[in-house]
Amino acid sequence: MPERRRLRVRGTVQGVGFRPFIYQRAVALGLSGWVGNDSQGVVAEVEGPAAALDALVEAVRSAPPPLARVDAVEVTPAAPTGGSGFAIARTRSGGLTDVPVSADVAPCPACLAELRDPADRRFGYPFINCTDCGPRYTIVRDVPYDRPATTMADFDMCPACRREYDDPGDRRFHAQPNACWDCGPRLRWRAGGVEARDADALKAAVELLVGGGAAAVKAVGGYHLACDAGNEVAVRALRARKRRDAKPFAVMVADLAAAQALVRLTPSAADALCSPQRPVVLAPKTGNPPVASGVAPALAELGVMLPSSPLHVLLVEAAGRPLVMTSGNLGDEPVVHDDADALARLAPMVDGVLWHDRRIAVRADDSVVRSAPGGRVQLLRRARGFVPQPTALPVPAEVPVLAVGAQLKSTVALARGGSAVVSHHLGDLDHWPAFAAFTQAVEHLVALAHVQPAVVAHDLHPDLRSTAWARDRGLPLIGVQHHHAHVASCLAEHGRTAPVLGVAYDGVGLGPDGTLWGGEFLVADLHGYRRVGHLLPVTLPGGDAAVREPWRMAVSWLEATVGPRAAERWGSGVDPRAPAVLGLVRSGRQPVTSSVGRLFDAVAAVLGVRIRVSYEGQAAAELEALARSAGSATGLDIAVTGEVLDPRPLFAALLADRTDPAAAALGFHLALADATAALAARLARRHGLDAVALTGGVFQNVLLTDLVADRLRADGLAVLLHERVPPNDGGISLGQAAVAAARTATG
Ligand code: ZN
Ligand code: ZN
Ligand code: FE
């Protein structure tokens, strides 16, 4: 007796080969019916013997296509129709959607084999793709994910491509960016007055790069600036043209073996490098890597990535050497993704531009992960390859929530129902191009989700541009304290509604008492929080200037530790403005801060690691690198007095003995880890909590994170670390969304 069932599959199931997968399984099982996409995912009706229907449902649940992420399969009975054959239904539009498209995927092995096969009709074609790989998020303008809703609408498929696209048995069935030499995007090159196309364009670009020139190269989610990574002069010239003093450049290599010549990779770091997301992987340099010293000055780590598109595969293989591939932008602006913009703004910075006519609908920077010594891999920047994968929310958002994040390393998030979609990394909203990217990202998420936000969640700080923008929406607002949002993002990632002891260490965020927080111990759940411990607050002399000039924080800490005279003596040794800064410290009119990020700055300055920085977090990154190079550690101590961490004993010791900065840097990490774990464990016990969440930008420091986590676990506590969003402010929007969802829940 045949039965008929209706299947509804939710999750990331569009643009990942789900319909052909169901088609092939159903046909193999002798079932009749149909399968289609709609705005909520994949829907199918199948008819046949119960055992065959069970087998199909089981296959959907347990062995879906590799790029799919199945969140739920709902099966409901339907009336048998007695029909025969199996069909793939056309996409229907309309209705609400909670199904964002897949993220962009690096070339799959089958496409790479064709790319290199002289007999294949796509031999050497820089835009080869299939249902298992290719651009997705960065070419889509609307849902349902279908060719007219992407920038591939500009190209009409040739008969051969159309046959593949229409054939459910083909690897390219409904591969929306499907294209070939005859019908698809074409490569172009422009250098001075010279233009070239296709293979000639690639050849010209390779010759220029190998010859020491710099090129802008159109990538998946934006443009890169490229040069020969082994050429000291070329790297220095690119740095000057990009106006980037010190931030490290990422390097692209052809394969894992080439990467291993540059960096030491743990097994999980190698997995991340080779994953379809193709992030930049930060890992320790090998003894003498064949790259120019100017690629990553003063750091023991190098950022390495594998090609994320077939064009990059061709380029790196033809160049036969590591290439710098850094974001195509000026300074800290968002990466350039528009062709006219690239020709106007990037072309003057380089000797040639390699681009093509498949437009990028929305930008997505390279994502960045960091390899920890213990083998963990920490996400630092979440963009291409990860966005728009949704994150499940522990408390569903009953009304749609837009969360606007903070200011630095900004992201936005849209939550509806059981999940939130966090945008790509947007940068520092103080720069107007980043602010423009912010408003575009909001529009894009709203378009993809087909949902209008009913509530806007924002940081408590009234001066942030994101907060000001939120206030202009005319919608109900939910303000979320910065460090509560950090802890909530960690809770959301781990699906936890129970309270936790949150340790939030970062730069600065506004506390409700008007001081600048950044070294906080919070008892927190998604609804609220209570501050139960913190770092000893000291004066932040000169606001933003104190961030750019870590020596100012050193003067502040030394004043608190050894008094004004010794502080002035030390300060005058590094900057003639020390007496004036000391005056600020003692004026009582400057803000105070409990920021651990600023504590790192002060220690780095006292140790002579860095007294001025050219990017936020530079001093802390270099202090960590120095600590990881140490052979032994100086014994140092941070006192735990009641609920306050007091590093004054440490500053006194550092001032007295600065003979071995590396040992002192490691000693500082150990002292901070000991004190943090001791206070966190004590507070967790006192408040009846079994878990500690480590969050905030300071926990980009993998040495500190692992030291604290090891101590807490040894003490019998569960440790929650960030896995799906970064610990820095890139995770704030998710935390705000999770808090807003909890506060608006009626149940
Ligand atoms: Zn493929
Ligand atoms: Zn074609
Ligand atoms: Fe923060």
PDB file of C-alpha atoms and ligand atoms in Angstrom, residues 121 157-158 161 179-180 182-183, ligand 2:
ATOM      1  CA  ARG A 121      35.647  22.528 -22.153  1.00  0.00           C
ATOM      2  CA  MET A 157      23.737  30.411 -20.462  1.00  0.00           C
ATOM      3  CA  CYS A 158      24.943  28.778 -23.689  1.00  0.00           C
ATOM      4  CA  CYS A 161      25.681  25.114 -19.826  1.00  0.00           C
ATOM      5  CA  ALA A 179      29.177  29.419 -16.791  1.00  0.00           C
ATOM      6  CA  CYS A 180      31.862  28.628 -19.351  1.00  0.00           C
ATOM      7  CA  ASP A 182      31.337  30.716 -24.270  1.00  0.00           C
ATOM      8  CA  CYS A 183      28.759  32.358 -22.049  1.00  0.00           C
TER       9      CYS A 183
HETATM   10 ZN    ZN B   2      28.376  28.168 -21.233  1.00  0.00          ZN
END
